[in-house]
Structure formats: C-alpha cells, structure tokens
CSV table of C-alpha atoms in Angstrom, one decimal:
chain,number,residue,atom,x,y,z
A,1,LEU,CA,49.3,163.0,155.3
A,2,PHE,CA,52.0,162.1,157.8
A,3,PHE,CA,54.9,162.4,155.5
A,4,ILE,CA,53.5,165.4,153.9
A,5,ILE,CA,53.8,166.9,157.4
A,6,ILE,CA,57.2,165.7,158.3
A,7,GLY,CA,58.6,166.6,155.3
A,8,ILE,CA,57.5,170.5,155.2
A,9,LEU,CA,58.3,170.8,158.6
A,10,SER,CA,61.5,168.9,157.9
A,11,THR,CA,62.7,171.0,154.9
A,12,LEU,CA,61.2,174.4,155.9
A,13,GLY,CA,63.5,173.9,159.9
A,14,ASN,CA,67.1,172.3,158.3
A,15,GLY,CA,66.8,174.8,155.4
A,16,TYR,CA,66.6,177.9,158.2
A,17,VAL,CA,69.6,176.3,160.0
A,18,ILE,CA,71.8,176.0,156.9
A,19,PHE,CA,70.8,179.7,155.8
A,20,MET,CA,71.8,181.2,159.0
A,21,SER,CA,74.7,179.1,159.0
A,22,SER,CA,75.4,180.7,155.8
A,23,LYS,CA,75.4,184.4,157.1
A,24,ARG,CA,78.4,184.0,159.3
A,25,LYS,CA,80.1,180.5,157.4
A,26,LYS,CA,83.4,182.4,158.1
A,27,LYS,CA,83.1,182.7,161.9
A,28,LEU,CA,81.4,178.8,162.6
A,29,ARG,CA,84.0,176.9,164.8
A,30,PRO,CA,84.2,173.1,164.1
A,31,ALA,CA,81.5,171.9,165.9
A,32,GLU,CA,79.1,174.2,164.4
A,33,ILE,CA,79.9,172.8,161.2
A,34,MET,CA,79.7,169.9,162.1
A,35,THR,CA,75.9,171.0,163.2
A,36,VAL,CA,75.5,172.5,159.7
A,37,ASN,CA,76.6,169.2,158.2
A,38,LEU,CA,73.7,167.4,160.2
A,39,ALA,CA,71.3,169.9,159.1
A,40,VAL,CA,72.1,169.0,155.1
A,41,CYS,CA,71.7,165.4,155.8
A,42,ASP,CA,68.8,166.2,157.4
A,43,LEU,CA,67.5,168.2,154.8
A,44,GLY,CA,68.8,165.4,151.7
A,45,ILE,CA,66.1,162.8,153.5
A,46,SER,CA,63.7,164.8,152.9
A,47,VAL,CA,64.1,166.7,149.5
A,48,VAL,CA,65.4,163.7,148.1
A,49,GLY,CA,63.4,161.1,149.5
A,50,LYS,CA,59.7,162.1,150.8
A,51,PRO,CA,58.3,163.2,147.2
A,52,PHE,CA,59.0,159.1,146.1
A,53,SER,CA,57.0,158.2,149.4
A,54,ILE,CA,54.4,160.5,149.3
A,55,ILE,CA,53.5,159.9,145.9
A,56,SER,CA,53.9,156.1,146.4
A,57,PHE,CA,52.1,156.1,149.9
A,58,PHE,CA,48.7,157.4,148.0
A,59,SER,CA,49.4,155.0,144.6
A,60,HIS,CA,49.6,152.5,147.3
A,61,ARG,CA,52.5,151.3,145.2
A,62,TRP,CA,55.9,152.0,144.3
A,63,VAL,CA,55.5,153.5,141.3
A,64,PHE,CA,59.0,154.4,140.1
A,65,GLY,CA,60.6,151.2,138.8
A,66,TRP,CA,62.9,148.8,139.7
A,67,MET,CA,66.0,152.0,139.1
A,68,GLY,CA,63.9,154.3,141.3
A,69,CYS,CA,64.0,152.0,144.4
A,70,ARG,CA,67.7,151.6,144.4
A,71,TRP,CA,68.2,155.3,143.8
A,72,TYR,CA,65.4,155.8,147.1
A,73,GLY,CA,67.5,153.1,148.8
A,74,TRP,CA,70.7,154.4,148.4
A,75,ALA,CA,69.8,158.2,148.4
A,76,GLY,CA,68.1,157.3,152.6
A,77,PHE,CA,70.7,155.0,153.6
A,78,PHE,CA,73.3,157.8,152.8
A,79,PHE,CA,71.9,160.6,154.1
A,80,GLY,CA,71.0,158.2,157.2
A,81,CYS,CA,74.0,156.8,157.6
A,82,GLY,CA,75.8,160.7,157.1
A,83,SER,CA,73.6,161.4,160.0
A,84,LEU,CA,74.8,159.4,162.5
A,85,ILE,CA,78.5,159.4,162.3
A,86,THR,CA,78.0,162.9,162.1
A,87,MET,CA,76.6,162.5,165.5
A,88,THR,CA,79.5,160.5,165.9
A,89,ALA,CA,82.0,162.9,165.6
A,90,VAL,CA,79.8,165.5,167.5
A,91,SER,CA,79.5,163.2,170.2
A,92,LEU,CA,83.6,162.9,170.2
A,93,ASP,CA,84.1,166.6,170.2
A,94,ARG,CA,82.2,166.9,173.0
A,95,TYR,CA,84.0,164.5,174.8
A,96,LEU,CA,87.2,165.8,174.0
A,97,LYS,CA,86.3,169.6,175.2
A,98,ILE,CA,84.6,168.5,178.5
A,99,CYS,CA,87.5,165.2,179.7
A,100,HIS,CA,90.7,166.2,177.8
A,101,LEU,CA,90.4,169.8,177.3
A,102,SER,CA,94.0,170.0,175.6
A,103,TYR,CA,93.2,167.7,172.8
A,104,GLY,CA,90.1,169.8,172.3
A,105,THR,CA,91.0,173.7,171.9
A,106,TRP,CA,93.4,171.9,169.5
A,107,LEU,CA,90.3,171.0,166.8
A,108,LYS,CA,90.4,174.1,164.5
A,109,ARG,CA,88.5,174.4,161.2
A,110,HIS,CA,90.6,172.7,158.9
A,111,HIS,CA,90.0,169.3,161.2
A,112,ALA,CA,86.5,170.1,160.6
A,113,PHE,CA,86.5,169.8,157.4
A,114,ILE,CA,89.0,167.3,157.4
A,115,CYS,CA,86.6,165.1,159.4
A,116,LEU,CA,83.6,166.1,157.1
A,117,ALA,CA,85.3,164.7,154.3
A,118,ILE,CA,85.8,161.5,156.6
A,119,ILE,CA,82.1,161.2,157.3
A,120,TRP,CA,80.8,161.4,153.3
A,121,ALA,CA,83.6,159.3,152.1
A,122,TYR,CA,82.1,156.8,154.6
A,123,ALA,CA,78.6,157.3,153.7
A,124,THR,CA,79.3,156.8,150.1
A,125,PHE,CA,81.2,153.5,150.5
A,126,TRP,CA,78.9,151.4,152.6
A,127,ALA,CA,76.2,153.0,151.2
A,128,THR,CA,77.7,152.7,147.3
A,129,VAL,CA,78.5,148.6,148.8
A,130,PRO,CA,74.9,146.9,147.7
A,131,PHE,CA,76.0,148.0,143.8
A,132,ALA,CA,79.1,146.2,144.0
A,133,GLY,CA,76.6,143.0,144.1
A,134,VAL,CA,77.3,142.2,147.8
A,135,GLY,CA,74.2,143.3,149.2
A,136,SER,CA,71.0,145.3,146.9
A,137,TYR,CA,68.1,147.3,147.6
A,138,ALA,CA,64.4,146.6,147.3
A,139,PRO,CA,60.6,147.3,148.4
A,140,GLU,CA,59.7,147.5,152.0
A,141,PRO,CA,57.2,144.8,153.1
A,142,PHE,CA,54.3,147.0,152.2
A,143,GLY,CA,55.6,147.8,149.1
A,144,THR,CA,55.7,151.7,148.9
A,145,SER,CA,59.1,152.4,150.0
A,146,CYS,CA,62.9,150.8,149.3
A,147,THR,CA,65.4,150.1,151.6
A,148,LEU,CA,68.6,147.5,152.0
A,149,ASP,CA,67.5,144.0,151.1
A,150,TRP,CA,67.6,142.5,154.4
A,151,TRP,CA,66.0,139.8,153.3
A,152,LEU,CA,69.8,138.7,151.9
A,153,ALA,CA,70.6,137.1,155.3
A,154,GLN,CA,67.7,134.5,154.2
A,155,ALA,CA,69.4,133.5,151.5
A,156,SER,CA,73.5,133.1,151.9
A,157,VAL,CA,76.3,132.8,153.9
A,158,ALA,CA,77.6,136.2,151.7
A,159,GLY,CA,74.1,137.9,152.7
A,160,GLN,CA,74.6,137.4,156.2
A,161,ALA,CA,78.3,138.7,156.1
A,162,PHE,CA,77.1,141.5,154.4
A,163,ILE,CA,74.0,142.4,157.0
A,164,LEU,CA,75.9,142.1,159.4
A,165,SER,CA,78.5,144.2,158.4
A,166,ILE,CA,76.5,147.0,157.7
A,167,LEU,CA,74.5,146.5,161.2
A,168,PHE,CA,78.1,146.8,162.7
A,169,PHE,CA,79.3,149.6,161.4
A,170,CYS,CA,76.9,151.6,160.6
A,171,LEU,CA,74.6,151.0,163.9
A,172,LEU,CA,76.4,149.7,166.7
A,173,PHE,CA,79.7,150.5,166.5
A,174,PRO,CA,78.8,154.7,166.0
A,175,THR,CA,76.0,154.0,168.5
A,176,ALA,CA,78.6,152.4,171.0
A,177,VAL,CA,81.1,155.8,170.6
A,178,ILE,CA,78.1,157.9,170.9
A,179,VAL,CA,77.2,156.0,174.3
A,180,PHE,CA,80.7,156.2,175.3
A,181,SER,CA,81.3,159.6,174.7
A,182,TYR,CA,78.4,161.5,177.3
A,183,VAL,CA,78.7,158.6,179.7
A,184,LYS,CA,82.2,159.9,180.1
A,185,ILE,CA,81.0,163.3,180.1
A,186,ILE,CA,78.5,162.7,182.1
A,187,LEU,CA,80.5,161.2,185.4
A,188,LYS,CA,83.5,164.2,184.5
A,189,VAL,CA,80.4,166.6,184.9
A,190,LYS,CA,79.8,164.9,188.7
A,191,SER,CA,83.5,164.7,189.3
A,192,SER,CA,84.0,168.5,188.7
A,193,THR,CA,80.7,170.0,189.9
A,194,LYS,CA,82.3,171.0,193.4
A,195,GLU,CA,85.8,172.0,191.6
A,196,VAL,CA,84.0,175.2,189.5
A,197,ALA,CA,81.4,175.5,192.7
A,198,HIS,CA,84.5,177.9,194.1
A,199,TYR,CA,85.2,179.3,190.7
A,200,ASP,CA,84.3,182.9,190.3
A,201,THR,CA,81.1,184.1,188.4
A,202,ARG,CA,82.5,184.5,185.3
A,203,ILE,CA,83.5,180.8,184.8
A,204,GLN,CA,80.2,179.5,186.7
A,205,ASN,CA,78.5,180.6,183.8
A,206,SER,CA,80.6,179.2,181.4
A,207,HIS,CA,80.5,175.6,182.7
A,208,ILE,CA,76.6,175.9,182.8
A,209,LEU,CA,76.6,176.7,178.9
A,210,GLU,CA,79.3,174.7,178.5
A,211,MET,CA,77.2,171.4,180.0
A,212,LYS,CA,74.3,173.6,177.9
A,213,LEU,CA,75.4,172.9,174.7
A,214,THR,CA,76.7,169.4,175.5
A,215,LYS,CA,72.7,168.6,176.4
A,216,VAL,CA,72.1,169.5,173.2
A,217,ALA,CA,74.2,166.9,171.6
A,218,MET,CA,73.2,164.3,173.7
A,219,LEU,CA,69.2,165.2,172.7
A,220,ILE,CA,69.4,165.7,169.3
A,221,CYS,CA,71.7,162.1,169.7
A,222,ALA,CA,68.9,160.3,171.5
A,223,GLY,CA,66.3,161.6,168.9
A,224,PHE,CA,68.1,160.4,166.6
A,225,LEU,CA,68.7,156.8,168.1
A,226,ILE,CA,65.0,156.5,169.5
A,227,ALA,CA,63.6,157.7,166.1
A,228,TRP,CA,65.9,154.3,164.6
A,229,ILE,CA,66.5,151.9,166.6
A,230,PRO,CA,62.8,150.4,166.7
A,231,TYR,CA,63.2,150.1,162.2
A,232,ALA,CA,66.6,148.8,163.0
A,233,VAL,CA,65.5,145.8,165.4
A,234,VAL,CA,62.4,145.4,163.0
A,235,SER,CA,65.3,144.7,160.0
A,236,VAL,CA,67.1,142.5,162.0
A,237,TRP,CA,63.9,140.2,162.6
A,238,SER,CA,63.4,140.4,159.3
A,239,ALA,CA,67.0,139.5,158.4
A,240,PHE,CA,67.5,136.7,160.8
A,241,GLY,CA,64.0,135.2,161.9
A,242,GLN,CA,61.6,133.4,160.1
A,243,PRO,CA,60.2,134.3,156.9
A,244,ASP,CA,57.5,136.8,157.0
A,245,SER,CA,57.1,136.6,160.4
A,246,VAL,CA,57.2,140.1,160.5
A,247,PRO,CA,53.4,141.7,160.3
A,248,ILE,CA,53.1,144.0,157.2
A,249,GLN,CA,51.2,146.5,159.4
A,250,PHE,CA,53.7,146.1,162.5
A,251,SER,CA,56.5,147.4,160.7
A,252,VAL,CA,55.2,150.6,159.1
A,253,VAL,CA,55.1,152.3,162.0
A,254,PRO,CA,58.7,152.0,162.6
A,255,THR,CA,59.4,152.8,159.2
A,256,LEU,CA,57.5,156.6,159.5
A,257,LEU,CA,59.4,156.5,163.1
A,258,ALA,CA,62.8,156.7,161.5
A,259,LYS,CA,61.6,158.6,158.8
A,260,SER,CA,60.6,161.6,161.3
A,261,ALA,CA,64.4,161.9,162.3
A,262,ALA,CA,64.7,164.4,160.0
A,263,MET,CA,62.2,166.8,161.9
A,264,TYR,CA,63.7,167.1,165.3
A,265,ASN,CA,66.8,168.6,165.2
A,266,PRO,CA,65.8,172.3,164.0
A,267,ILE,CA,63.3,172.0,166.8
A,268,ILE,CA,65.5,171.4,169.3
A,269,TYR,CA,68.6,173.9,167.7
A,270,GLN,CA,65.7,176.5,168.2
A,271,VAL,CA,64.6,175.8,171.2
A,272,ILE,CA,68.2,175.8,172.9
A,273,ASP,CA,69.2,179.0,170.8
A,274,CYS,CA,66.2,181.0,173.0
A,275,LYS,CA,67.7,179.8,176.2
A,276,PHE,CA,71.3,180.6,175.5
A,277,ALA,CA,70.1,184.3,174.4
A,278,CYS,CA,68.5,184.6,177.4
A,279,CYS,CA,72.0,183.0,180.1
A,280,ARG,CA,73.7,184.9,177.6
A,281,SER,CA,71.4,188.7,178.1
A,282,GLY,CA,71.2,187.4,182.0
A,283,GLY,CA,75.1,187.3,182.3
A,284,LEU,CA,76.3,190.4,180.5
A,285,LYS,CA,73.6,192.2,182.9
A,286,THR,CA,75.1,191.0,185.7
A,287,LEU,CA,78.9,191.9,184.9
A,288,GLN,CA,77.5,195.3,184.2
A,289,LYS,CA,76.1,195.6,187.5
A,290,LYS,CA,79.0,195.0,188.8
A,291,SER,CA,81.1,197.0,186.5
A,292,SER,CA,78.4,200.2,187.8
A,293,SER,CA,78.6,199.3,191.1
A,294,LYS,CA,82.1,198.8,192.1
A,295,LYS,CA,83.6,201.0,189.1
A,296,SER,CA,85.9,198.9,187.6
A,297,ARG,CA,85.9,197.7,184.0
A,298,MET,CA,83.5,194.9,182.9
A,299,TYR,CA,84.6,191.6,182.0
A,300,THR,CA,83.0,189.9,179.6
A,301,ILE,CA,83.9,185.9,177.9
A,302,SER,CA,85.4,186.3,174.6
A,303,ALA,CA,84.4,184.2,172.4
A,304,HIS,CA,88.3,184.8,170.6
A,305,ARG,CA,90.3,181.5,170.7
A,306,ASP,CA,93.3,184.1,171.4
A,307,SER,CA,91.9,184.3,175.2
A,308,THR,CA,93.1,182.0,177.7
A,309,VAL,CA,89.7,182.1,179.4
A,310,MET,CA,87.9,180.6,176.7
A,311,ASP,CA,90.5,177.9,176.1
A,312,GLU,CA,88.3,176.5,179.6
A,313,THR,CA,84.8,177.6,178.5
A,314,GLN,CA,84.5,178.2,174.8
A,315,LEU,CA,81.0,177.7,173.6
A,316,GLU,CA,80.7,175.1,170.6
A,317,VAL,CA,77.7,173.2,169.8
C-alpha cells in the first residue's frame, strides 16, 4: 500500500514536471534541463520499478523469476545512479554560478546536453558492469524486490573490489562533490551578504531569488541523500559485516525510505515555484510604484543572456 501511494504520487508529480517543461523546451536554461533529467530519472524509478515491487509484496515473494530480478535490479540502480549524478551536476552548476561567475555564465544549452550524455553513459556503465560477471543482482533479504548483490563482498576479493568501487564512484564521490559545492556556496553567501546590501533594490531582489533557487537544489540533494544513506549503510553492513547480521525486518524500512525519494522532488518544485511567483509579482509591483511616482521608465529584470545585468542575476535551478 505504501508503494502504491508513493508510486502514484511520484508518477503524477514527475510526469507533470516533464509535461510543463516540454511546453517550453526551447526556452529551458541549462540548469532547468538538468532538473527535467532528474524528473525523468524519478519517473523511471516509479514506472519501471514500482509495479514489480507492488505485485511481489502482495504475493509475499518475488514472482518474476531470475531474469526479472536482474532487470529490476538494473533499472533501479540505473535510475538511482542517474538521479545522484544529475544532482551532482546541478550542485556544480550552482557552485560555478555563485562562486565563479565567469564560468557560470559561460555554460550554454549545448553544454547541458553534453552533460546529459555523460550522466546517462556513467549510469549505464555502472549499472551494466554486473552483467559482465564482475558483480550481480540478487533478491533483497525480505525476498520481494532485487538489488545489487552486496553479499559478494563476503565471497571473494573480487567481490569486495566490486562493492567498494560501486560505493566510491556511485555514492561517496558524488556525495563529496555535492557537499563541497554547497559548503563553498554557503561560505560565499556569508561573505557577500554585506556587499549585496550596498546594491540597489534590483540587484538585492535578484540575489534573493538566486539564493532561493540554490536552496531548492540543496533541498533536493539533501532529501535524496537522507532517503538513500540509511539504505547504503544497511547494504554496507550486509556486505562487510557478519553473515545474516542484519535482521530482515530491519532491512525493510531503509528500502521503503529509499524507494520514496522519487516522490519528494515534485513537491519541492511546486512549493518553491509558488514562492518565486510571489517574489516576482511583488518585485514587479515595487518597480511599477517607483515608475509611477518618479515618472521614469520602469526597470525590469531581463531573462535574456544578452543582458549585462543578467550575467550576474540569471535565475536558474
């Protein structure tokens, strides 16, 4: 029942994000393209994985055979890895935008598509490696879903090398990049707050919106890591701890939490979009009042890249 709820919410939410983005696909900025890719990964997890799990949970066993188990494990790992690497790319975009403005404004749409190709190739490589005989996919301890065969680490040195490689390249390294990026952003924001206070109202409002957009990315990454880290801890415990040291009942909760990660992002998008709409309308009304009182031209913030002001204040997720 829990999987049915999060499956429906995730499918509807991420489908809505993709649908609305498709209406303005030619106007999407690089970071927005990354956001759409994250929605695609989350939708893939829900559409491809959830039905298998739901049917198996109600049947109290895995009912799709060995090939179905490998397919389910591959799809879950593929889309999960794609989500984490996408968020890594988003965090780097935010880092360049806030801390290295010259590099941040250099990024164009074709760079985003190159980044997408790298993300999908990276996820495909690591998800497909087990099929080459280096690793494998196997049922979870509770027997109603499948995942990487973490227990290979107890069988051989090669299995340990495989599991350690997966942990480093598909969890620890991307997480370290995300943490580094947002720590640097926080330090940069603290050091520049006083400087921004001396700017005019337009720059201050744009700075506030830019920071809120950065907070969106931070919330998305934090939600993903909070959902998946308990699952990773239990998996490592199973891989390197004593055999059968993880109680089956205890292993279910991290799995349910991890599988629900795809549901959070659309909620974050919608809440923040509402706040941005209020901020934009409020800022525009303020500028209109200044225009009417001073009989001067109304200033607006252009969203085009040919604006010199927007080089510093372009709004991207």
